[in-house]
Short mmCIF file of N, CA and C in Angstrom, two decimals:
data_model
loop_
_atom_site.label_atom_id
_atom_site.label_comp_id
_atom_site.label_asym_id
_atom_site.label_seq_id
_atom_site.Cartn_x
_atom_site.Cartn_y
_atom_site.Cartn_z
N UNK N 414 -125.29 143.53 -104.34
CA UNK N 414 -124.68 143.59 -103.02
C UNK N 414 -124.78 145.01 -102.49
N UNK N 415 -125.49 145.16 -101.40
CA UNK N 415 -125.69 146.49 -100.84
C UNK N 415 -125.57 146.44 -99.32
N UNK N 416 -125.12 147.56 -98.78
CA UNK N 416 -125.05 147.70 -97.32
C UNK N 416 -126.46 147.91 -96.80
N UNK N 417 -126.77 147.23 -95.71
CA UNK N 417 -128.05 147.39 -95.03
C UNK N 417 -127.79 147.91 -93.63
N UNK N 418 -128.78 148.53 -93.04
CA UNK N 418 -128.62 149.12 -91.70
C UNK N 418 -129.88 148.88 -90.88
N UNK N 419 -129.68 148.79 -89.58
CA UNK N 419 -130.81 148.73 -88.65
C UNK N 419 -130.42 149.50 -87.40
N UNK N 420 -131.42 149.84 -86.61
CA UNK N 420 -131.16 150.56 -85.36
C UNK N 420 -132.01 149.92 -84.27
N UNK N 421 -131.43 149.80 -83.09
CA UNK N 421 -132.15 149.25 -81.94
C UNK N 421 -131.86 150.12 -80.73
N UNK N 422 -132.92 150.52 -80.05
CA UNK N 422 -132.79 151.34 -78.85
C UNK N 422 -132.64 150.44 -77.63
N UNK N 423 -131.75 150.82 -76.74
CA UNK N 423 -131.53 150.09 -75.49
C UNK N 423 -131.53 151.10 -74.35
N UNK N 424 -132.25 150.80 -73.28
CA UNK N 424 -132.26 151.65 -72.10
C UNK N 424 -131.46 150.96 -71.01
N UNK N 425 -130.47 151.67 -70.50
CA UNK N 425 -129.65 151.16 -69.40
C UNK N 425 -130.16 151.78 -68.10
N UNK N 426 -130.52 150.94 -67.15
CA UNK N 426 -130.98 151.38 -65.84
C UNK N 426 -129.80 151.27 -64.89
N UNK N 427 -129.42 152.39 -64.29
CA UNK N 427 -128.26 152.41 -63.39
C UNK N 427 -128.67 151.97 -61.99
N UNK N 428 -127.77 151.29 -61.31
CA UNK N 428 -128.00 150.91 -59.91
C UNK N 428 -127.54 152.03 -58.98
N UNK N 429 -127.10 153.13 -59.58
CA UNK N 429 -126.64 154.31 -58.84
C UNK N 429 -127.02 155.53 -59.67
N UNK N 430 -126.93 156.69 -59.11
CA UNK N 430 -127.19 157.91 -59.86
C UNK N 430 -125.91 158.37 -60.55
N UNK N 431 -125.88 158.23 -61.86
CA UNK N 431 -124.72 158.69 -62.62
C UNK N 431 -124.74 160.22 -62.64
N UNK N 432 -123.63 160.84 -62.34
CA UNK N 432 -123.57 162.29 -62.23
C UNK N 432 -123.12 162.92 -63.54
N UNK N 433 -123.84 163.96 -63.94
CA UNK N 433 -123.44 164.78 -65.08
C UNK N 433 -123.50 166.24 -64.63
N UNK N 434 -123.04 167.11 -65.50
CA UNK N 434 -123.12 168.54 -65.17
C UNK N 434 -124.57 169.03 -65.13
N UNK N 435 -125.49 168.23 -65.65
CA UNK N 435 -126.92 168.58 -65.63
C UNK N 435 -127.66 167.87 -64.50
N UNK N 436 -126.93 167.21 -63.62
CA UNK N 436 -127.56 166.51 -62.51
C UNK N 436 -127.46 165.00 -62.66
N UNK N 437 -128.03 164.27 -61.71
CA UNK N 437 -127.92 162.81 -61.73
C UNK N 437 -128.84 162.17 -62.78
N UNK N 438 -128.40 161.03 -63.29
CA UNK N 438 -129.20 160.25 -64.24
C UNK N 438 -129.45 158.88 -63.63
N UNK N 439 -130.67 158.40 -63.71
CA UNK N 439 -131.02 157.05 -63.25
C UNK N 439 -130.99 156.04 -64.40
N UNK N 440 -131.12 156.56 -65.63
CA UNK N 440 -131.11 155.69 -66.80
C UNK N 440 -130.50 156.44 -67.98
N UNK N 441 -130.12 155.66 -68.99
CA UNK N 441 -129.53 156.25 -70.19
C UNK N 441 -130.01 155.47 -71.39
N UNK N 442 -130.38 156.19 -72.44
CA UNK N 442 -130.82 155.56 -73.68
C UNK N 442 -129.66 155.60 -74.68
N UNK N 443 -129.45 154.50 -75.36
CA UNK N 443 -128.49 154.42 -76.45
C UNK N 443 -129.15 153.73 -77.63
N UNK N 444 -128.72 154.10 -78.81
CA UNK N 444 -129.21 153.49 -80.04
C UNK N 444 -128.03 152.81 -80.69
N UNK N 445 -128.19 151.53 -81.00
CA UNK N 445 -127.12 150.75 -81.63
C UNK N 445 -127.45 150.59 -83.11
N UNK N 446 -126.51 151.03 -83.94
CA UNK N 446 -126.68 150.98 -85.39
C UNK N 446 -125.83 149.83 -85.92
N UNK N 447 -126.48 148.96 -86.65
CA UNK N 447 -125.83 147.77 -87.21
C UNK N 447 -125.75 147.94 -88.73
N UNK N 448 -124.57 147.69 -89.30
CA UNK N 448 -124.37 147.72 -90.75
C UNK N 448 -123.87 146.36 -91.21
N UNK N 449 -124.38 145.87 -92.34
CA UNK N 449 -123.93 144.61 -92.91
C UNK N 449 -124.20 144.63 -94.41
N UNK N 450 -123.56 143.71 -95.11
CA UNK N 450 -123.82 143.57 -96.54
C UNK N 450 -124.93 142.54 -96.72
N UNK N 451 -125.89 142.85 -97.56
CA UNK N 451 -127.07 141.98 -97.68
C UNK N 451 -126.73 140.55 -98.10
N UNK N 452 -125.62 140.34 -98.80
CA UNK N 452 -125.25 138.99 -99.22
C UNK N 452 -124.50 138.22 -98.14
N UNK N 453 -124.09 138.89 -97.07
CA UNK N 453 -123.33 138.23 -96.00
C UNK N 453 -123.72 138.81 -94.64
N UNK N 454 -124.94 138.56 -94.17
CA UNK N 454 -125.42 139.19 -92.94
C UNK N 454 -124.72 138.71 -91.67
N UNK N 455 -123.93 137.63 -91.78
CA UNK N 455 -123.19 137.13 -90.62
C UNK N 455 -122.02 138.04 -90.25
N UNK N 456 -121.57 138.85 -91.20
CA UNK N 456 -120.47 139.79 -90.97
C UNK N 456 -121.08 141.18 -90.85
N UNK N 457 -120.88 141.82 -89.70
CA UNK N 457 -121.52 143.11 -89.47
C UNK N 457 -120.68 143.96 -88.54
N UNK N 458 -121.01 145.23 -88.50
CA UNK N 458 -120.40 146.17 -87.56
C UNK N 458 -121.49 146.86 -86.77
N UNK N 459 -121.19 147.19 -85.53
CA UNK N 459 -122.16 147.86 -84.67
C UNK N 459 -121.53 149.13 -84.10
N UNK N 460 -122.26 150.21 -84.15
CA UNK N 460 -121.83 151.47 -83.55
C UNK N 460 -122.90 151.97 -82.60
N UNK N 461 -122.49 152.76 -81.64
CA UNK N 461 -123.43 153.28 -80.64
C UNK N 461 -123.64 154.78 -80.84
N UNK N 462 -124.87 155.19 -80.70
CA UNK N 462 -125.23 156.60 -80.70
C UNK N 462 -125.91 156.85 -79.36
N UNK N 463 -125.24 157.55 -78.47
CA UNK N 463 -125.77 157.73 -77.12
C UNK N 463 -125.73 159.15 -76.64
N UNK N 464 -126.48 160.05 -77.27
CA UNK N 464 -126.48 161.44 -76.81
C UNK N 464 -127.06 161.56 -75.40
N UNK N 465 -126.53 162.50 -74.64
CA UNK N 465 -126.96 162.68 -73.25
C UNK N 465 -127.99 163.81 -73.15
N UNK N 466 -129.10 163.56 -72.46
CA UNK N 466 -130.13 164.59 -72.30
C UNK N 466 -129.56 165.85 -71.64
N UNK N 467 -129.84 166.99 -72.25
CA UNK N 467 -129.36 168.26 -71.71
C UNK N 467 -127.93 168.60 -72.07
N UNK N 468 -127.20 167.64 -72.63
CA UNK N 468 -125.80 167.87 -72.98
C UNK N 468 -125.55 167.77 -74.48
N UNK N 469 -126.36 167.00 -75.19
CA UNK N 469 -126.16 166.76 -76.61
C UNK N 469 -127.21 167.52 -77.42
N UNK N 470 -126.73 168.42 -78.27
CA UNK N 470 -127.65 169.26 -79.06
C UNK N 470 -128.53 168.44 -79.99
N UNK N 471 -128.03 167.31 -80.48
CA UNK N 471 -128.80 166.52 -81.43
C UNK N 471 -129.94 165.74 -80.79
N UNK N 472 -129.98 165.63 -79.47
CA UNK N 472 -131.06 164.91 -78.80
C UNK N 472 -132.25 165.84 -78.62
N UNK N 473 -133.13 165.82 -79.62
CA UNK N 473 -134.32 166.67 -79.58
C UNK N 473 -135.55 165.80 -79.83
N UNK N 474 -136.70 166.40 -79.93
CA UNK N 474 -137.95 165.65 -80.07
C UNK N 474 -138.00 164.81 -81.34
N UNK N 475 -137.27 165.21 -82.37
CA UNK N 475 -137.28 164.49 -83.64
C UNK N 475 -136.15 163.48 -83.77
N UNK N 476 -135.35 163.29 -82.74
CA UNK N 476 -134.15 162.47 -82.84
C UNK N 476 -134.43 161.06 -83.37
N UNK N 477 -135.34 160.34 -82.74
CA UNK N 477 -135.60 158.96 -83.16
C UNK N 477 -136.19 158.88 -84.56
N UNK N 478 -137.05 159.81 -84.91
CA UNK N 478 -137.62 159.84 -86.25
C UNK N 478 -136.52 160.10 -87.28
N UNK N 479 -135.65 161.06 -87.00
CA UNK N 479 -134.56 161.39 -87.91
C UNK N 479 -133.61 160.21 -88.06
N UNK N 480 -133.29 159.55 -86.96
CA UNK N 480 -132.41 158.39 -87.01
C UNK N 480 -133.04 157.28 -87.87
N UNK N 481 -134.31 157.03 -87.69
CA UNK N 481 -135.01 156.01 -88.50
C UNK N 481 -135.02 156.39 -89.97
N UNK N 482 -135.19 157.67 -90.27
CA UNK N 482 -135.16 158.12 -91.66
C UNK N 482 -133.78 157.93 -92.27
N UNK N 483 -132.73 158.19 -91.50
CA UNK N 483 -131.36 157.98 -91.99
C UNK N 483 -131.13 156.51 -92.31
N UNK N 484 -131.60 155.62 -91.43
CA UNK N 484 -131.46 154.18 -91.66
C UNK N 484 -132.21 153.80 -92.94
N UNK N 485 -133.40 154.34 -93.13
CA UNK N 485 -134.17 154.06 -94.34
C UNK N 485 -133.46 154.52 -95.60
N UNK N 486 -132.83 155.69 -95.54
CA UNK N 486 -132.10 156.21 -96.71
C UNK N 486 -130.89 155.33 -97.03
N UNK N 487 -130.19 154.87 -96.01
CA UNK N 487 -129.05 153.97 -96.23
C UNK N 487 -129.55 152.69 -96.90
N UNK N 488 -130.65 152.13 -96.39
CA UNK N 488 -131.18 150.88 -96.93
C UNK N 488 -131.67 151.01 -98.37
N UNK N 489 -132.13 152.17 -98.75
CA UNK N 489 -132.64 152.34 -100.12
C UNK N 489 -131.58 152.88 -101.09
N UNK N 490 -130.39 153.19 -100.61
CA UNK N 490 -129.37 153.81 -101.46
C UNK N 490 -128.55 152.82 -102.28
N UNK N 491 -128.63 151.54 -102.01
CA UNK N 491 -127.85 150.52 -102.73
C UNK N 491 -126.35 150.82 -102.72
N UNK N 492 -125.83 151.10 -101.55
CA UNK N 492 -124.40 151.37 -101.37
C UNK N 492 -123.67 150.03 -101.24
N UNK N 493 -122.61 149.84 -102.00
CA UNK N 493 -121.83 148.60 -101.85
C UNK N 493 -120.83 148.77 -100.71
N UNK N 494 -120.41 147.65 -100.16
CA UNK N 494 -119.43 147.70 -99.08
C UNK N 494 -118.11 148.28 -99.59
N UNK N 495 -117.80 148.06 -100.87
CA UNK N 495 -116.58 148.63 -101.45
C UNK N 495 -116.66 150.16 -101.50
N UNK N 496 -117.82 150.69 -101.87
CA UNK N 496 -117.99 152.15 -101.88
C UNK N 496 -117.84 152.72 -100.48
N UNK N 497 -118.45 152.06 -99.52
CA UNK N 497 -118.40 152.54 -98.14
C UNK N 497 -116.99 152.49 -97.59
N UNK N 498 -116.29 151.38 -97.81
CA UNK N 498 -114.93 151.27 -97.25
C UNK N 498 -113.95 152.21 -97.95
N UNK N 499 -114.13 152.47 -99.24
CA UNK N 499 -113.23 153.42 -99.91
C UNK N 499 -113.51 154.85 -99.44
N UNK N 500 -114.75 155.14 -99.08
CA UNK N 500 -115.09 156.48 -98.58
C UNK N 500 -114.64 156.68 -97.15
N UNK N 501 -114.44 155.59 -96.43
CA UNK N 501 -114.14 155.69 -95.00
C UNK N 501 -112.64 155.74 -94.70
N UNK N 502 -111.85 156.25 -95.63
CA UNK N 502 -110.41 156.36 -95.37
C UNK N 502 -110.10 157.42 -94.33
N UNK N 503 -111.00 158.37 -94.17
CA UNK N 503 -110.87 159.37 -93.11
C UNK N 503 -112.27 159.85 -92.75
N UNK N 504 -112.39 160.44 -91.59
CA UNK N 504 -113.69 160.97 -91.17
C UNK N 504 -114.17 162.06 -92.12
N UNK N 505 -113.24 162.88 -92.60
CA UNK N 505 -113.62 163.96 -93.51
C UNK N 505 -114.16 163.41 -94.83
N UNK N 506 -113.49 162.39 -95.39
CA UNK N 506 -113.96 161.83 -96.66
C UNK N 506 -115.28 161.08 -96.48
N UNK N 507 -115.46 160.41 -95.35
CA UNK N 507 -116.73 159.73 -95.08
C UNK N 507 -117.86 160.75 -94.93
N UNK N 508 -117.59 161.83 -94.23
CA UNK N 508 -118.59 162.89 -94.06
C UNK N 508 -118.97 163.48 -95.42
N UNK N 509 -117.98 163.72 -96.26
CA UNK N 509 -118.24 164.27 -97.60
C UNK N 509 -119.09 163.29 -98.42
N UNK N 510 -118.74 162.02 -98.37
CA UNK N 510 -119.47 161.00 -99.12
C UNK N 510 -120.91 160.86 -98.62
N UNK N 511 -121.09 160.82 -97.30
CA UNK N 511 -122.44 160.70 -96.74
C UNK N 511 -123.30 161.91 -97.05
N UNK N 512 -122.67 163.07 -97.24
CA UNK N 512 -123.45 164.27 -97.55
C UNK N 512 -124.13 164.17 -98.92
N UNK N 513 -123.70 163.23 -99.74
CA UNK N 513 -124.33 163.02 -101.05
C UNK N 513 -125.63 162.23 -100.94
N UNK N 514 -125.84 161.54 -99.82
CA UNK N 514 -127.09 160.80 -99.61
C UNK N 514 -128.18 161.78 -99.20
N UNK N 515 -129.42 161.49 -99.56
CA UNK N 515 -130.52 162.38 -99.16
C UNK N 515 -130.95 162.14 -97.71
N UNK N 516 -130.04 162.36 -96.77
CA UNK N 516 -130.35 162.16 -95.36
C UNK N 516 -131.22 163.31 -94.86
N UNK N 517 -132.08 163.05 -93.88
CA UNK N 517 -133.00 164.09 -93.40
C UNK N 517 -132.36 165.11 -92.46
N UNK N 518 -131.05 165.06 -92.31
CA UNK N 518 -130.36 165.99 -91.41
C UNK N 518 -129.00 166.30 -92.02
N UNK N 519 -128.53 167.51 -91.84
CA UNK N 519 -127.19 167.87 -92.28
C UNK N 519 -126.18 167.34 -91.26
N UNK N 520 -125.15 166.67 -91.73
CA UNK N 520 -124.20 166.03 -90.83
C UNK N 520 -123.40 167.02 -90.00
N UNK N 521 -123.25 168.24 -90.47
CA UNK N 521 -122.46 169.23 -89.74
C UNK N 521 -123.31 170.16 -88.88
N UNK N 522 -124.58 169.82 -88.69
CA UNK N 522 -125.46 170.66 -87.88
C UNK N 522 -125.08 170.70 -86.41
N UNK N 523 -124.44 169.65 -85.94
CA UNK N 523 -124.18 169.52 -84.51
C UNK N 523 -122.68 169.43 -84.27
N UNK N 524 -122.07 170.49 -83.76
CA UNK N 524 -120.63 170.44 -83.49
C UNK N 524 -120.33 169.43 -82.39
N UNK N 525 -119.19 168.76 -82.52
CA UNK N 525 -118.82 167.78 -81.49
C UNK N 525 -117.96 168.40 -80.43
#
């Protein structure tokens, strides 16, 4: 029993110009990350990663490649749902636990 992950990119086209401090946006890209246990794929969680161009430091030329590599590392790590839920008691403990995975990016590289 292991946690599996996938990512899907979605582009939202606005019917208006959304205003940001960097100017108007006509569209926005978001990546939806899905997590599930391989023995029960009907039960899953979805999270959104939607950095804004010009505002989010992590949105760089390697963003999609890095995100795909992270998903690959999660899928090959054989993490059980019990391990994940026990690590997720707080954001700090989850961050510490995830830092043990060989992810292609340091989790604290980008201040929030």
